PDB file of C-alpha atoms in Angstrom:
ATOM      1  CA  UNK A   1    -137.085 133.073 128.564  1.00 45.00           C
ATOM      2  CA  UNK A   2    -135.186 131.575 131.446  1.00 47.00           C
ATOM      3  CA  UNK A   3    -137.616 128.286 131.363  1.00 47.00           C
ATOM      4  CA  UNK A   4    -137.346 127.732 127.634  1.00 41.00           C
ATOM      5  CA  UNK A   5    -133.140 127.886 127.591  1.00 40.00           C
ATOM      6  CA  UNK A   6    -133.852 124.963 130.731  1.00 43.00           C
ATOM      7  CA  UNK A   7    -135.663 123.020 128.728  1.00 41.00           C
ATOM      8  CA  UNK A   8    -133.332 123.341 125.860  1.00 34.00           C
ATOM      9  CA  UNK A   9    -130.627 122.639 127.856  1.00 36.00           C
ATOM     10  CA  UNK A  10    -132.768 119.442 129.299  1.00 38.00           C
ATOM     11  CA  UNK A  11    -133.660 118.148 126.020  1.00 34.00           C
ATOM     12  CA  UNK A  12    -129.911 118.904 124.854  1.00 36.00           C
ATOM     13  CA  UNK A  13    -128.508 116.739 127.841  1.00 32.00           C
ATOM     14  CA  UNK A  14    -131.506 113.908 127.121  1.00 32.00           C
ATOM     15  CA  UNK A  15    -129.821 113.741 123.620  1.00 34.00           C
ATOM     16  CA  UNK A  16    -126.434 113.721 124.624  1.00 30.00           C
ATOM     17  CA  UNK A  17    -126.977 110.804 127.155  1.00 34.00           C
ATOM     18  CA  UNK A  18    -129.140 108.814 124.151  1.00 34.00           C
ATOM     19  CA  UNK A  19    -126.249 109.367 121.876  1.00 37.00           C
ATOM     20  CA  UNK A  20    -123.869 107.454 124.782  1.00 35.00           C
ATOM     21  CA  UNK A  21    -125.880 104.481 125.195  1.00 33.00           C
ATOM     22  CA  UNK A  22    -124.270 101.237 124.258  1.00 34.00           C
ATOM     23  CA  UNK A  23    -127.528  99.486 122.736  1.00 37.00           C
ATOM     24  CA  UNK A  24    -125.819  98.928 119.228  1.00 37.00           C
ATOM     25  CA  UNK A  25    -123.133  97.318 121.511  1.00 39.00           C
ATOM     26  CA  UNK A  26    -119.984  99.641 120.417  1.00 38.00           C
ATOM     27  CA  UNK A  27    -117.627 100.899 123.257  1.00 38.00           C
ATOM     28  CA  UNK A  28    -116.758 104.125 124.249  1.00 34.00           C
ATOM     29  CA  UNK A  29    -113.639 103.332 121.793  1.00 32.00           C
ATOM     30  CA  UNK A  30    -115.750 102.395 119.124  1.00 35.00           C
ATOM     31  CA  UNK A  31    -117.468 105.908 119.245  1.00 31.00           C
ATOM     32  CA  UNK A  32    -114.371 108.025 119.122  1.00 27.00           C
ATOM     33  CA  UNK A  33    -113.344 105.979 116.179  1.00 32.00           C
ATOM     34  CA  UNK A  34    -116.822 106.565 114.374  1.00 35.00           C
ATOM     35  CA  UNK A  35    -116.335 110.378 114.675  1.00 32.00           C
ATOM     36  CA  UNK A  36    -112.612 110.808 114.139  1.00 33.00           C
ATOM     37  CA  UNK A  37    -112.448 108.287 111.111  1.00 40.00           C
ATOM     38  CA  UNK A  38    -109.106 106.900 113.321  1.00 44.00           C
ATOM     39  CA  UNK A  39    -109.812 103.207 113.732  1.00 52.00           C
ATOM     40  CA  UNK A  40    -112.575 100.473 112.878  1.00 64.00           C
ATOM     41  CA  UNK A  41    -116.588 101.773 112.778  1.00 73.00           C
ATOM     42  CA  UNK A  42    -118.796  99.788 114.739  1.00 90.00           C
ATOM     43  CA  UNK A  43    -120.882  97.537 112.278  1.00 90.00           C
ATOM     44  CA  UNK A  44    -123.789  99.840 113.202  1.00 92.00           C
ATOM     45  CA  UNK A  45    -121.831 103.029 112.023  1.00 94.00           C
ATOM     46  CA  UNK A  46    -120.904 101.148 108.902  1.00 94.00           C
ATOM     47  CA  UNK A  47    -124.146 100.084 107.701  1.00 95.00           C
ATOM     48  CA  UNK A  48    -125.548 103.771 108.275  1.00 95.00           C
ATOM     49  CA  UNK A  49    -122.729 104.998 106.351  1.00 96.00           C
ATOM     50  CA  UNK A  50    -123.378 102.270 103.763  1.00 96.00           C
ATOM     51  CA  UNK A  51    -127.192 102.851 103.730  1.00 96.00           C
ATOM     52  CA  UNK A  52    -126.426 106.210 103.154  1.00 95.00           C
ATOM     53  CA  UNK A  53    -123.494 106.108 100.923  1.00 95.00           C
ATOM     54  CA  UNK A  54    -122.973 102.981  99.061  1.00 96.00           C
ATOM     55  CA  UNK A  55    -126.355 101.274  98.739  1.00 96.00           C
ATOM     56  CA  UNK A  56    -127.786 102.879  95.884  1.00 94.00           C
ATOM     57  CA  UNK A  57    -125.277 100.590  93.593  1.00 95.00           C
ATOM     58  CA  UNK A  58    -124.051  98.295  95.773  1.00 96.00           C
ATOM     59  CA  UNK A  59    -127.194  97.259  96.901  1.00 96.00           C
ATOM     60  CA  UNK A  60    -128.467  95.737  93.644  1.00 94.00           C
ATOM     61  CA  UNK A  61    -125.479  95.745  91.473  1.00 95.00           C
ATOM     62  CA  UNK A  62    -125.513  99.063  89.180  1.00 94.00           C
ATOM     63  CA  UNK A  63    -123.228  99.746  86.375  1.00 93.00           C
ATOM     64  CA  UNK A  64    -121.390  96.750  87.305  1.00 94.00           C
ATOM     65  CA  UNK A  65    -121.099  97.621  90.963  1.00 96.00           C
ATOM     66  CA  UNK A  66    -120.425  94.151  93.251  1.00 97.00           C
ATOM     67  CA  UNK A  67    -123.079  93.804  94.965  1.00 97.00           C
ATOM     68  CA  UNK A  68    -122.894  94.006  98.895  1.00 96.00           C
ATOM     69  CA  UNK A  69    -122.995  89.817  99.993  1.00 95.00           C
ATOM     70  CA  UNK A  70    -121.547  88.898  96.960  1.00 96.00           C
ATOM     71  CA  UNK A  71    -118.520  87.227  98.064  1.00 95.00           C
ATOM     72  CA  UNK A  72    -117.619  86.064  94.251  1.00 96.00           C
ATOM     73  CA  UNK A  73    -118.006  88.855  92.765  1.00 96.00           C
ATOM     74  CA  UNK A  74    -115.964  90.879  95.735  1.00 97.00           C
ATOM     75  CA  UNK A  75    -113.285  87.816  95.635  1.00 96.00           C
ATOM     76  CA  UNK A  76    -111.378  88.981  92.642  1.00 97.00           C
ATOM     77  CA  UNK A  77    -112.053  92.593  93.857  1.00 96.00           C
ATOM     78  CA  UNK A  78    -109.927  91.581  97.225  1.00 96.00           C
ATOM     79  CA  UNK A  79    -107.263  89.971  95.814  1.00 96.00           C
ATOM     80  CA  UNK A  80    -105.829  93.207  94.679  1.00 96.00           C
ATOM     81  CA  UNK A  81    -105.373  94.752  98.216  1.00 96.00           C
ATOM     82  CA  UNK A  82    -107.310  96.825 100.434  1.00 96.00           C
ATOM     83  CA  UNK A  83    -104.892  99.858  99.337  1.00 97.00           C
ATOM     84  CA  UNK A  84    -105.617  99.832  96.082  1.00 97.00           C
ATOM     85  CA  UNK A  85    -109.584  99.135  96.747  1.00 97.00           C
ATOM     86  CA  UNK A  86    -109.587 102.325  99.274  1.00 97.00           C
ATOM     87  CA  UNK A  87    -107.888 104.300  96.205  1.00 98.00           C
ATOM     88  CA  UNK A  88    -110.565 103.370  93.782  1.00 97.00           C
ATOM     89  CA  UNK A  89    -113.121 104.458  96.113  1.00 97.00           C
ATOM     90  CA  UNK A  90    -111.460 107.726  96.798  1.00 97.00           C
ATOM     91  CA  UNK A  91    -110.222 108.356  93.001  1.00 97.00           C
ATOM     92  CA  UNK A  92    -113.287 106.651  90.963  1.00 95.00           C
ATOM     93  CA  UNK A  93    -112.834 103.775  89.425  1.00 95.00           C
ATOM     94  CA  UNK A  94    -114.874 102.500  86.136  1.00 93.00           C
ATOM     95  CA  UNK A  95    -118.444 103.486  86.375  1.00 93.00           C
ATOM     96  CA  UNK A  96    -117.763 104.421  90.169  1.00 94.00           C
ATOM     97  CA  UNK A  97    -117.296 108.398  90.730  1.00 93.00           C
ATOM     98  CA  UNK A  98    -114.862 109.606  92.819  1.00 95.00           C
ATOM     99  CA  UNK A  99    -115.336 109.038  96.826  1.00 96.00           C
ATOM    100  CA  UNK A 100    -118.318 107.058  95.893  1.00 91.00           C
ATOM    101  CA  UNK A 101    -121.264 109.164  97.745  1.00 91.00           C
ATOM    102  CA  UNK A 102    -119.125 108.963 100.849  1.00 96.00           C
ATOM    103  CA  UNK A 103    -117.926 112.796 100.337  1.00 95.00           C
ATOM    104  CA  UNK A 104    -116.316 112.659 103.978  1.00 95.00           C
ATOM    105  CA  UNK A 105    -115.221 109.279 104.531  1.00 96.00           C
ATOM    106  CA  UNK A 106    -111.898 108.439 105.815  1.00 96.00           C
ATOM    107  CA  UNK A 107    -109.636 106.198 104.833  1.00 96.00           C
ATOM    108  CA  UNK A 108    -110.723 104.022 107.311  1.00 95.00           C
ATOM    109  CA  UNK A 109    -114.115 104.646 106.682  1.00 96.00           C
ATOM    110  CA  UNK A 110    -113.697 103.227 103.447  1.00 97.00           C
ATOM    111  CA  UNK A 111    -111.813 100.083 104.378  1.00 96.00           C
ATOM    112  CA  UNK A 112    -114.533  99.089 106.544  1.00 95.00           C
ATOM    113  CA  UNK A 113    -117.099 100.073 104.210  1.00 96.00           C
ATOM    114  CA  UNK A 114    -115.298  97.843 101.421  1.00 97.00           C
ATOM    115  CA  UNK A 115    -115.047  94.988 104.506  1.00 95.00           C
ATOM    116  CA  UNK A 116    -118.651  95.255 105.207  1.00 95.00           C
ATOM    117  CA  UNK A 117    -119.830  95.161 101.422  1.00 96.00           C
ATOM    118  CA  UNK A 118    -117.870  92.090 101.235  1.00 96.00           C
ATOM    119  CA  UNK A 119    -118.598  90.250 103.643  1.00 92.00           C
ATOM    120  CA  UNK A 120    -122.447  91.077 104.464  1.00 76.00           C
ATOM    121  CA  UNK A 121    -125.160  89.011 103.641  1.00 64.00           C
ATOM    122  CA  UNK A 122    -127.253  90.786 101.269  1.00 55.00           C
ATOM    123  CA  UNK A 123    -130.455  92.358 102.099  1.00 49.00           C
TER     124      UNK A 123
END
């Protein structure tokens, strides 16, 4: 019993020191954003969230959804303010339910997610 909670403790610290490396390029800073929702995601964190979230209609335009990349049809969309873009996402807005698919996203989260639909390059 003693050798299998050592090698669960092993593979738990392997996992922990994986989750701290800096290939995607984000600092430390970066990270405690991601989790607490405070600041900025790292582009990495944003397109996961995105893949996860957002690109089932945003990816190829559903229901009238701008498509990620599509800076004319996000142009209008921006003129109206991020504040009033992040309360569409979190209160629904035309064929768009509320929060999206992003059931825990921030804020923040959202504002960056609405930045990096924007502004990506489509897929």
């Amino acid at each position: 019993m003693k050798r299998i909670a050592k090698g669960l403790t092993a593979l738990a610290l392997v996992g922990i020191a994986a989750g701290c490396s800096q290939e995607d390029g984000a600092t430390g800073s970066q990270r405690v954003a991601d989790v607490s929702g405070g600041g900025q995601m790292s582009v990495m964190a944003t397109r996961e969230i995105y893949l996860r979230s957002c690109h089932s209609c945003h990816g190829s335009g559903v229901s009238g959804a701008p498509r990620t990349g599509d800076t004319a049809a996000w142009a209008p969309r921006l003129v109206k303010g991020m504040d009033t873009l992040v309360a569409n996402a979190i209160n629904g807005y035309q064929a768009m339910p509320p929060r999206g698919l992003c059931f825990d996203c921030s804020e923040a989260q959202f504002a960056d997610l609405i930045r990096y639909m924007a502004n990506s390059p489509v897929d």
